Short mmCIF file of C-alpha atoms and ligand atoms in Angstrom, two decimals:
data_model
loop_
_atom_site.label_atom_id
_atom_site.label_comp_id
_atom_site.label_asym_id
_atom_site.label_seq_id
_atom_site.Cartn_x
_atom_site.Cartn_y
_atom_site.Cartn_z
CA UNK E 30 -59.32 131.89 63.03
CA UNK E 31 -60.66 130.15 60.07
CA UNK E 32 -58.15 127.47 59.17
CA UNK E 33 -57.33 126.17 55.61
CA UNK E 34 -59.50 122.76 55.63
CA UNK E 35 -62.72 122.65 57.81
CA UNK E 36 -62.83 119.36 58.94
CA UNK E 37 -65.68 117.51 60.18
CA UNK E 38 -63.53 115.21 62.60
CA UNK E 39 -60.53 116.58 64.96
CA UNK E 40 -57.60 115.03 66.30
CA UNK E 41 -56.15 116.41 69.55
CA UNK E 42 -52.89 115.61 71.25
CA UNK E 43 -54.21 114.68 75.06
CA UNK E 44 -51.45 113.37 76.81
CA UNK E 45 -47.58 113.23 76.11
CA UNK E 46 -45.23 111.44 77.74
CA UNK E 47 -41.11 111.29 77.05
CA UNK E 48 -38.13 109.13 78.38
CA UNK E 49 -34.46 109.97 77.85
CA UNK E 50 -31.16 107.33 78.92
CA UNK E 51 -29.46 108.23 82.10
CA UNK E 52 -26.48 108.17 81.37
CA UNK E 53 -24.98 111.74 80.09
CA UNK E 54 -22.31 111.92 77.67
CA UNK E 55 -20.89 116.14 78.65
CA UNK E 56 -18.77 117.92 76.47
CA UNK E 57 -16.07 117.41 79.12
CA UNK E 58 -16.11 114.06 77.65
CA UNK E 59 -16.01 114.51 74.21
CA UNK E 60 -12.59 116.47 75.11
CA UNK E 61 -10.99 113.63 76.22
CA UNK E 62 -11.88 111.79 73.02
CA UNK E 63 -11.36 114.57 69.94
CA UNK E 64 -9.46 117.50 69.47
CA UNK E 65 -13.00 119.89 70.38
CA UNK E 66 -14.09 122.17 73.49
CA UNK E 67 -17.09 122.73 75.22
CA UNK E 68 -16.74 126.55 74.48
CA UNK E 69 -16.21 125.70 70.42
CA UNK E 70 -19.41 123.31 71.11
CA UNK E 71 -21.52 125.16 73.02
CA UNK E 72 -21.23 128.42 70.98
CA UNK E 73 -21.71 126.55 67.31
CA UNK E 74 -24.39 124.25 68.78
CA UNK E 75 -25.87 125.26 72.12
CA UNK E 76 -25.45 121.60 73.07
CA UNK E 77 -24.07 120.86 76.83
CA UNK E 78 -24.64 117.44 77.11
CA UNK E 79 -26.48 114.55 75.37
CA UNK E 80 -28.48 111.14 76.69
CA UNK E 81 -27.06 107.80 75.32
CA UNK E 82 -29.02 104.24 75.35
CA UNK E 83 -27.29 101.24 77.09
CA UNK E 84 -25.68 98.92 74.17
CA UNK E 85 -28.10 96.12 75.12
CA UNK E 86 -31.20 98.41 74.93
CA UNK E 87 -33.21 99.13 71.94
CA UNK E 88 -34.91 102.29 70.66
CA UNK E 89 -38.34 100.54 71.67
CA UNK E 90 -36.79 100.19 75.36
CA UNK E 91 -37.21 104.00 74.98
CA UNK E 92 -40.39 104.47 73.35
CA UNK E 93 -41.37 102.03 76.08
CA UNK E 94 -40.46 104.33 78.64
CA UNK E 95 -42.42 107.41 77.11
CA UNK E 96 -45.30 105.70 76.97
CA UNK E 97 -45.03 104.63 80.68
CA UNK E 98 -43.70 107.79 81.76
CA UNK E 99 -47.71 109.28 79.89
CA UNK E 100 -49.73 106.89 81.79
CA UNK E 101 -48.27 107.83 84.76
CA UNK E 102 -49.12 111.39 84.79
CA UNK E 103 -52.52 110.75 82.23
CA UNK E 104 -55.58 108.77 82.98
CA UNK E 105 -55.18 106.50 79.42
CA UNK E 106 -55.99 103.04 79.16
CA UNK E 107 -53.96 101.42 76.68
CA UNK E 108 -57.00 99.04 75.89
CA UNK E 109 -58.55 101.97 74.14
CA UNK E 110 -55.86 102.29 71.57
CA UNK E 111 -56.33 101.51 67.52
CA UNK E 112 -53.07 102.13 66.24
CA UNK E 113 -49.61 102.70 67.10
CA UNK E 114 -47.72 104.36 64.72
CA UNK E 115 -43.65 105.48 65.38
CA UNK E 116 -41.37 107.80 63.63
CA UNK E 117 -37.81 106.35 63.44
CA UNK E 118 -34.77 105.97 61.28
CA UNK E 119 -33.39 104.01 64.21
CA UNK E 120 -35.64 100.63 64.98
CA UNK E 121 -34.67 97.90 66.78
CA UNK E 122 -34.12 95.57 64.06
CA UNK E 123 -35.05 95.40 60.02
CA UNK E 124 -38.20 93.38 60.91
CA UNK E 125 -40.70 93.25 62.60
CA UNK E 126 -41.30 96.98 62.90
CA UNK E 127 -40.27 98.91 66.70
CA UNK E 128 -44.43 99.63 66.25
CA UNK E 129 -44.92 95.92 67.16
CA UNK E 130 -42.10 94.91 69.53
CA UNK E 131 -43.46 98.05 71.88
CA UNK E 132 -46.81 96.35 71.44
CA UNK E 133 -45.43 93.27 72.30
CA UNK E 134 -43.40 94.62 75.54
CA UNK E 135 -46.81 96.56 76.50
CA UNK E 136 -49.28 93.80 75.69
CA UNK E 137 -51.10 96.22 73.30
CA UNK E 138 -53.37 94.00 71.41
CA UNK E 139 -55.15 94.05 67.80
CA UNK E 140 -54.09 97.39 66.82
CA UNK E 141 -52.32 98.83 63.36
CA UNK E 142 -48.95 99.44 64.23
CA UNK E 143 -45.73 100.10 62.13
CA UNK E 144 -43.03 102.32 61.37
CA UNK E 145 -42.30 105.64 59.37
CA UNK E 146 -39.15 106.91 58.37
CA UNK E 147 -38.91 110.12 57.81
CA UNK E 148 -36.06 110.93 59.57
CA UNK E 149 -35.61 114.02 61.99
CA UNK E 150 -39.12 115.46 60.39
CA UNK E 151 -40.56 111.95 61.21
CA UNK E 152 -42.42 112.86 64.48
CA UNK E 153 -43.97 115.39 62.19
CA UNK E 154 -45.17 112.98 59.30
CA UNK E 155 -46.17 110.78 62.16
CA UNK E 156 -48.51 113.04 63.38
CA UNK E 157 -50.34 113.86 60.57
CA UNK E 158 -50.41 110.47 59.63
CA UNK E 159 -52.20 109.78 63.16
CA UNK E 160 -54.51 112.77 62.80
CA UNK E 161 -55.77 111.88 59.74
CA UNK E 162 -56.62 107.98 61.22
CA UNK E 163 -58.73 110.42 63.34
CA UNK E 164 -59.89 112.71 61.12
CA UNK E 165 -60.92 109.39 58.55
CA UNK E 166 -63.52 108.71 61.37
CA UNK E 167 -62.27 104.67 61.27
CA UNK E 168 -60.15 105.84 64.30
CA UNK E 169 -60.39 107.35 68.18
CA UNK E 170 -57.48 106.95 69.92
CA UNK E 171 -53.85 106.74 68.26
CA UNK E 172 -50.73 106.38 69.89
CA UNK E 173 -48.10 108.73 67.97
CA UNK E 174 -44.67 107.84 69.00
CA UNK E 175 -40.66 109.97 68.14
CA UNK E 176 -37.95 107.38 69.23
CA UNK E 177 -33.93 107.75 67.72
CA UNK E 178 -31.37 105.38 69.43
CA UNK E 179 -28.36 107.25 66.82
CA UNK E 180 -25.77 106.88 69.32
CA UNK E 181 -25.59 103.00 67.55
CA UNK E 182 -24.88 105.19 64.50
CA UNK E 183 -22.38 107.84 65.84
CA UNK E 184 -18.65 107.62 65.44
CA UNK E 185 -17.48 108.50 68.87
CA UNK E 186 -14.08 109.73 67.05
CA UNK E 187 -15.54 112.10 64.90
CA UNK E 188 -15.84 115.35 66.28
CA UNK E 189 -18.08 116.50 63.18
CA UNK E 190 -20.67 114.42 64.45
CA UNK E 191 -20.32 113.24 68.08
CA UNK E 192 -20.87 116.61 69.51
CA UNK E 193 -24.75 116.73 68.15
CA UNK E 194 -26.62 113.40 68.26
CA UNK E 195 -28.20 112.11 71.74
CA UNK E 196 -30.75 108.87 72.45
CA UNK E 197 -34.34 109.96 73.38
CA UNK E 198 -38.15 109.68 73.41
CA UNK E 199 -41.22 111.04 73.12
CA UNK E 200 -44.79 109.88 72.70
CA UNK E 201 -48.11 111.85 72.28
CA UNK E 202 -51.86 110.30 72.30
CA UNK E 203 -53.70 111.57 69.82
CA UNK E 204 -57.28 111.54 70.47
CA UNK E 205 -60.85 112.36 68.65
CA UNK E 206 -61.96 115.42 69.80
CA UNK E 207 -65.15 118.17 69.39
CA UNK E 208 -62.45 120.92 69.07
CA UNK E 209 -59.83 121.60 66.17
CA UNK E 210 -56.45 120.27 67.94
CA UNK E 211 -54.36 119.34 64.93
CA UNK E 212 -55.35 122.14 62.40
CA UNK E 213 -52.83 121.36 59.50
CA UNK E 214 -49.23 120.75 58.09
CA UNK E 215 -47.52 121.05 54.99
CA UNK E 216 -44.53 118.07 54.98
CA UNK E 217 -42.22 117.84 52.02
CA UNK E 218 -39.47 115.85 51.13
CA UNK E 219 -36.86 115.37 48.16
CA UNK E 220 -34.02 113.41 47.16
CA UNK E 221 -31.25 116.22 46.98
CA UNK E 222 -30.16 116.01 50.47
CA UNK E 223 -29.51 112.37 50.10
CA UNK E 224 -25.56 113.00 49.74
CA UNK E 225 -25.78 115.78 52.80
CA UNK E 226 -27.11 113.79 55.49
CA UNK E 227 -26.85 109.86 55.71
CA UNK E 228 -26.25 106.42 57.50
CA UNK E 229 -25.22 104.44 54.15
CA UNK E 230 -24.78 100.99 55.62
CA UNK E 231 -27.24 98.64 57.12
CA UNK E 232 -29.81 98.47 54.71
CA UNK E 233 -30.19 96.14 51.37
CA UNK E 234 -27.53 97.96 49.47
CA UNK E 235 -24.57 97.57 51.96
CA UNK E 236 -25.64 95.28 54.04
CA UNK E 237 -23.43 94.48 57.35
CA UNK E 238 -20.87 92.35 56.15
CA UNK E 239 -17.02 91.64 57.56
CA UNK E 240 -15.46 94.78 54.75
CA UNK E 241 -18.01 97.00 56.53
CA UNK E 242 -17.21 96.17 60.44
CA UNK E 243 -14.49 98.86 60.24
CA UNK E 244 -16.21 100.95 57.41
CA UNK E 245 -17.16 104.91 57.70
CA UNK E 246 -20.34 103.64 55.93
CA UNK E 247 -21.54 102.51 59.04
CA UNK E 248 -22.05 106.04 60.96
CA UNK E 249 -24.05 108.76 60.63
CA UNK E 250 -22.10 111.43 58.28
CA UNK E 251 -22.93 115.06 56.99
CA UNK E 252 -21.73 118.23 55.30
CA UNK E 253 -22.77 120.30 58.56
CA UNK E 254 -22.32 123.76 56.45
CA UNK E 255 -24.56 122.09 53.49
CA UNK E 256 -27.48 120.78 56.07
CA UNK E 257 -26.98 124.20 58.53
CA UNK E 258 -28.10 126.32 55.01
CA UNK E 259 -30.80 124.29 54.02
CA UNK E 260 -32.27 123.09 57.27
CA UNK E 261 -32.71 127.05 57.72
CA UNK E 262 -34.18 127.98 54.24
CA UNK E 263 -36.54 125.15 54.45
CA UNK E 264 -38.30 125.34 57.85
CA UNK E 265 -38.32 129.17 57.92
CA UNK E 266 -40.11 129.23 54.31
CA UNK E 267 -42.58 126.35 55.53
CA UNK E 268 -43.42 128.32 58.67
CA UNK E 269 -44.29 131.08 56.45
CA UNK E 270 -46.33 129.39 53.87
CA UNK E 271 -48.19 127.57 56.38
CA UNK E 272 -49.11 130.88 58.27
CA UNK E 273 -50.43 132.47 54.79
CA UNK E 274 -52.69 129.37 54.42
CA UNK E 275 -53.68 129.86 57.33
CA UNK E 276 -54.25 133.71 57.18
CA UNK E 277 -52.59 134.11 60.44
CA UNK E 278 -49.97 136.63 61.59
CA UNK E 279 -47.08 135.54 63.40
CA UNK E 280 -48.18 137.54 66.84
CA UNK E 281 -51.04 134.94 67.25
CA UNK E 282 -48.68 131.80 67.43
CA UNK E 283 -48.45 131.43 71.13
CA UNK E 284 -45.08 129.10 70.70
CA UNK E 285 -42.91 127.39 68.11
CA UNK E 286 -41.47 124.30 68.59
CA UNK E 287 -38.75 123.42 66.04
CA UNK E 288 -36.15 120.53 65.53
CA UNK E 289 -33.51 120.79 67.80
CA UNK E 290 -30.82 120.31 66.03
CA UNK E 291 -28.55 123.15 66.31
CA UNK E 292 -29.50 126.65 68.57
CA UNK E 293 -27.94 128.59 65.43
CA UNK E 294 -30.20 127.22 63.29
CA UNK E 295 -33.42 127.78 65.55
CA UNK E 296 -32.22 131.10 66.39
CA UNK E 297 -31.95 131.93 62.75
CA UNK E 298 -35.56 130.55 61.71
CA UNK E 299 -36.92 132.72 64.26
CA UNK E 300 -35.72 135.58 62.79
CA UNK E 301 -36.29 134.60 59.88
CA UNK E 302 -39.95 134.45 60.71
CA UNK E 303 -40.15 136.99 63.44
CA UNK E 304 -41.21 135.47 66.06
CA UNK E 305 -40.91 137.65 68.83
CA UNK E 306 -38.75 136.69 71.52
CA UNK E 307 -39.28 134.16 74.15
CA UNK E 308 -41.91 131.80 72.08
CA UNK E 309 -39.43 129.38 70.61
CA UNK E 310 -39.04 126.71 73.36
CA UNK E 311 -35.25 125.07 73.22
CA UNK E 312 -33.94 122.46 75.30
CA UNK E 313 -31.22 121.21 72.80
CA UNK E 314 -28.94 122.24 75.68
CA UNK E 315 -29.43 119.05 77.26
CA UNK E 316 -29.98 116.17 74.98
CA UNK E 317 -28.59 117.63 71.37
CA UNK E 318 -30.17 116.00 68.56
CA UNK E 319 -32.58 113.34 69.38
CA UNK E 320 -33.85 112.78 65.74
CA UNK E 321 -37.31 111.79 65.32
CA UNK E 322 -37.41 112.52 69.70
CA UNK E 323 -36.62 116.15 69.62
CA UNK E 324 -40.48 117.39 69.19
CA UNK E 325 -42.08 115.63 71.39
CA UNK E 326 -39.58 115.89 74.05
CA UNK E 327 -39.65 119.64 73.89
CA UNK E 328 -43.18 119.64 73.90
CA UNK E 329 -43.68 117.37 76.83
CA UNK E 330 -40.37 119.52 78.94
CA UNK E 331 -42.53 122.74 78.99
CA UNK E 332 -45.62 121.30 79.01
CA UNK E 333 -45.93 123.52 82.34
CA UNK E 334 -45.82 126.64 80.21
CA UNK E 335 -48.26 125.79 77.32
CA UNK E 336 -52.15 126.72 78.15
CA UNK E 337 -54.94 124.95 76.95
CA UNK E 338 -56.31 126.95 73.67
CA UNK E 339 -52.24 128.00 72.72
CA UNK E 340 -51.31 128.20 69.15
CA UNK E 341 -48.03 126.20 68.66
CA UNK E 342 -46.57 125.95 65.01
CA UNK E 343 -44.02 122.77 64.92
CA UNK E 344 -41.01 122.82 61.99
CA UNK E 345 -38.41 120.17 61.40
CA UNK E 346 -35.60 119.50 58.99
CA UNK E 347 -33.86 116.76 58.20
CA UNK E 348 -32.37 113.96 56.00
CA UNK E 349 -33.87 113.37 52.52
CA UNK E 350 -33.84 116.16 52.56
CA UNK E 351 -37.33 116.26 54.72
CA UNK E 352 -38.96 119.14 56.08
CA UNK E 353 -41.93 120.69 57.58
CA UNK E 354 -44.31 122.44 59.75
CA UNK E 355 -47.39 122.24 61.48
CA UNK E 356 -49.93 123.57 63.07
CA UNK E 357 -51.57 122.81 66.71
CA UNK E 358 -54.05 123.99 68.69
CA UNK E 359 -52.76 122.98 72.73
CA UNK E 360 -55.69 121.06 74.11
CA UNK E 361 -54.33 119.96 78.03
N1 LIG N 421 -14.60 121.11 67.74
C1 LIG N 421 -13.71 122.05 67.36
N2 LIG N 421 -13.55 122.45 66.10
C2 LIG N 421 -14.33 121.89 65.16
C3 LIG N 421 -15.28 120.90 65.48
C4 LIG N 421 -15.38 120.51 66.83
N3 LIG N 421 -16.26 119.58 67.24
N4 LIG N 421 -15.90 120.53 64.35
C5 LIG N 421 -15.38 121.26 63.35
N5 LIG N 421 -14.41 122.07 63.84
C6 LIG N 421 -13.59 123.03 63.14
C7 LIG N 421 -13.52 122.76 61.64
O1 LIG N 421 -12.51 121.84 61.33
C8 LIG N 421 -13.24 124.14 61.10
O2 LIG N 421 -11.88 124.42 61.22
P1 LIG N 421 -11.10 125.26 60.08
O3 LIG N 421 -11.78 126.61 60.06
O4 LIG N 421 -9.72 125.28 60.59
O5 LIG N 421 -11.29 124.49 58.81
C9 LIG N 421 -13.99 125.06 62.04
O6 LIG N 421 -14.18 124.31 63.26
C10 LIG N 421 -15.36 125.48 61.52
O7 LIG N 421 -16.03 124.29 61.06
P2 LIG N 421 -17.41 124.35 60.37
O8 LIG N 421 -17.79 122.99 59.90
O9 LIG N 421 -17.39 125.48 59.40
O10 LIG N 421 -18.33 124.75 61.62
P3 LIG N 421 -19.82 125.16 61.60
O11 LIG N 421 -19.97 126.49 62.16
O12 LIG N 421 -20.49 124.88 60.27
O13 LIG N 421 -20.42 124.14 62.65
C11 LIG N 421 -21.80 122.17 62.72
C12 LIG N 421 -20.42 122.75 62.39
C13 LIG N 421 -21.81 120.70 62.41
C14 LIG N 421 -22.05 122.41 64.21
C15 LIG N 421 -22.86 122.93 61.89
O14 LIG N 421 -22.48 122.95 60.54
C16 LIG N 421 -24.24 122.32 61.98
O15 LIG N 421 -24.85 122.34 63.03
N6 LIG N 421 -24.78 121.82 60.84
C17 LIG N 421 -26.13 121.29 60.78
C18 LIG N 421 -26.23 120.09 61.66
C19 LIG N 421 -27.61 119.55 61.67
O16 LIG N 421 -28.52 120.29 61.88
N7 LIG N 421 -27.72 118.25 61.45
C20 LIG N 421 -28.91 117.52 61.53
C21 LIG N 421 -29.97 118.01 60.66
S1 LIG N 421 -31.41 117.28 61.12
#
């Protein structure tokens, strides 16, 4: 396979590591709360269950527990590490960045570290971001890092929303390597969505403030049919492109590995794409939409099942509207 850029230095995922909250919120208990099912929620969503964060923990408690959760099962030294770099629309606080207070709960010293917000295609621009550290030659060992706490963001009385979102975590080491790992991506983003798909409150222009306490402006809201349409257009026509650049067919990617965000909508880019069946990996079933999480946790669930050498082609959608694919070669 000759791949769109040759590249004189590689990036290669090495180790992976994810963490989700025990505690399970089912359908069964989303009953008790809105007028909803779990037959009207698990046939528009696939979703069974989600993972939600204790209200004293943070989104880095998470990321924390990824990265622990890799060194147990990976022989990485965290002294090796250059740069941190995690994908979030969800950090702990405004300032200093989630980046540094994992460094700080890890004693992780002297490395570049911050945030990127890019919201459920962040683990995505992450990941490119931390391959090209690599492929710059400045860098050897980056820590790339998917961590959403939304469940501070979701209105537990809207049935809209509180069926999807879940907390998770997911965290990949990206490392130099003599093989192509990360071969290439194609990440776009534009304002349209911005109306779609939002957490208006918060930030500089409504900032927290006694009106908003009780305030819709404070939770996650969307126009599901608007998002559902797009979020399918979008990834299926990046897949696409990015397999033309690529001159590849299809038939050689091995698995895809898309947002989890809704099993109609992955069901729906794979035929849009025609993957045959049995290569898209899902596990929205059990945590719902983790945000910038869902990737890497999918990867690092069926881990078991990729081989070392598999094509995998990765797709997200989210808000922004941001979108993308990209393109791996497995190298565990
Ligand atoms: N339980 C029961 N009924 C519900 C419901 C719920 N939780 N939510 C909505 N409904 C009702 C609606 O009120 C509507 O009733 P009506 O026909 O009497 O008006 C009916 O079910 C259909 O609603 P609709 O919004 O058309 O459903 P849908 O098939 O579009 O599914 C979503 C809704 C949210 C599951 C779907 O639009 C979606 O997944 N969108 C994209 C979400 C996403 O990917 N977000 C993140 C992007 S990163």
């Amino acid at each position: 396979m000759s791949t769109k850029i040759e590249k004189k230095n590689y990036a290669a995922i090495t180790a992976i590591g994810g963490y989700v909250p025990e505690h399970r919120r089912t359908n069964l208990e989303l009953e008790q709360l809105t007028e909803t099912s779990d037959e009207w929620i698990v046939k528009r969503t696939g979703i069974k269950e989600r993972r939600i964060l204790d209200a004293d923990l943070g989104t880095s408690d998470m990321a924390v527990g990824a990265i622990e959760n890799l060194l147990e099962n990976y022989s990485k030294k965290l002294e090796d590490l250059e740069a941190v770099l995690v994908a979030t629309s969800t950090p702990d606080m405004p300032m200093p960045a989630t980046a540094n207070i994992i460094c700080e709960k890890l004693n992780i010293k002297n490395v570049l570290a911050f945030d990127l917000n890019a919201a459920c295609s962040g683990f995505l621009y992450a990941l490119d971001m931390g391959a090209s550290l690599i492929e710059s030659n400045r860098f050897k060992n980056v820590l790339v890092i998917g961590a959403d706490k939304i469940s501070t963001y979701v209105n537990i009385h809207d049935r809209t929303t509180n069926i999807l979102f879940g907390d998770g975590a997911g965290a990949v080491w990206l490392e130099a390597s003599e093989e192509p790992g990360i071969l290439d991506a194609k990440l776009l983003s534009n304002g349209d969505g911005r109306e779609f798909l939002n957490i208006e409150a918060g930030g500089t222009l409504y900032p927290y403030d006694y009106e908003l306490v009780g305030s819709e402006k404070r939770f996650i809201k969307q126009e599901g049919k608007v998002v559902f349409k797009h979020a399918i257009e979008a990834m299926s026509k990046t897949c696409l492109q990015i397999l033309e650049e690529n001159q590849l067919s299809i038939d050689e990617i091995d698995w895809l590995i898309p947002h989890q965000a809704n099993k109609r909508i992955i069901e729906a880019v794979g035929r849009e794409i025609k993957i045959a069946e049995g290569k898209t990996l899902i596990n929205i079933e059990h945590y719902g939409n983790t945000i910038a999480a869902t990737i890497p946790l999918c990867i690092w669930e069926n881990t078991h099942q990729l081989k070392k050498g598999d094509l995998v082609m990765l797709t997200a959608f989210g808000a922004g509207f941001s979108w993308g694919a990209s393109l791996l070669r497995w190298a565990i």
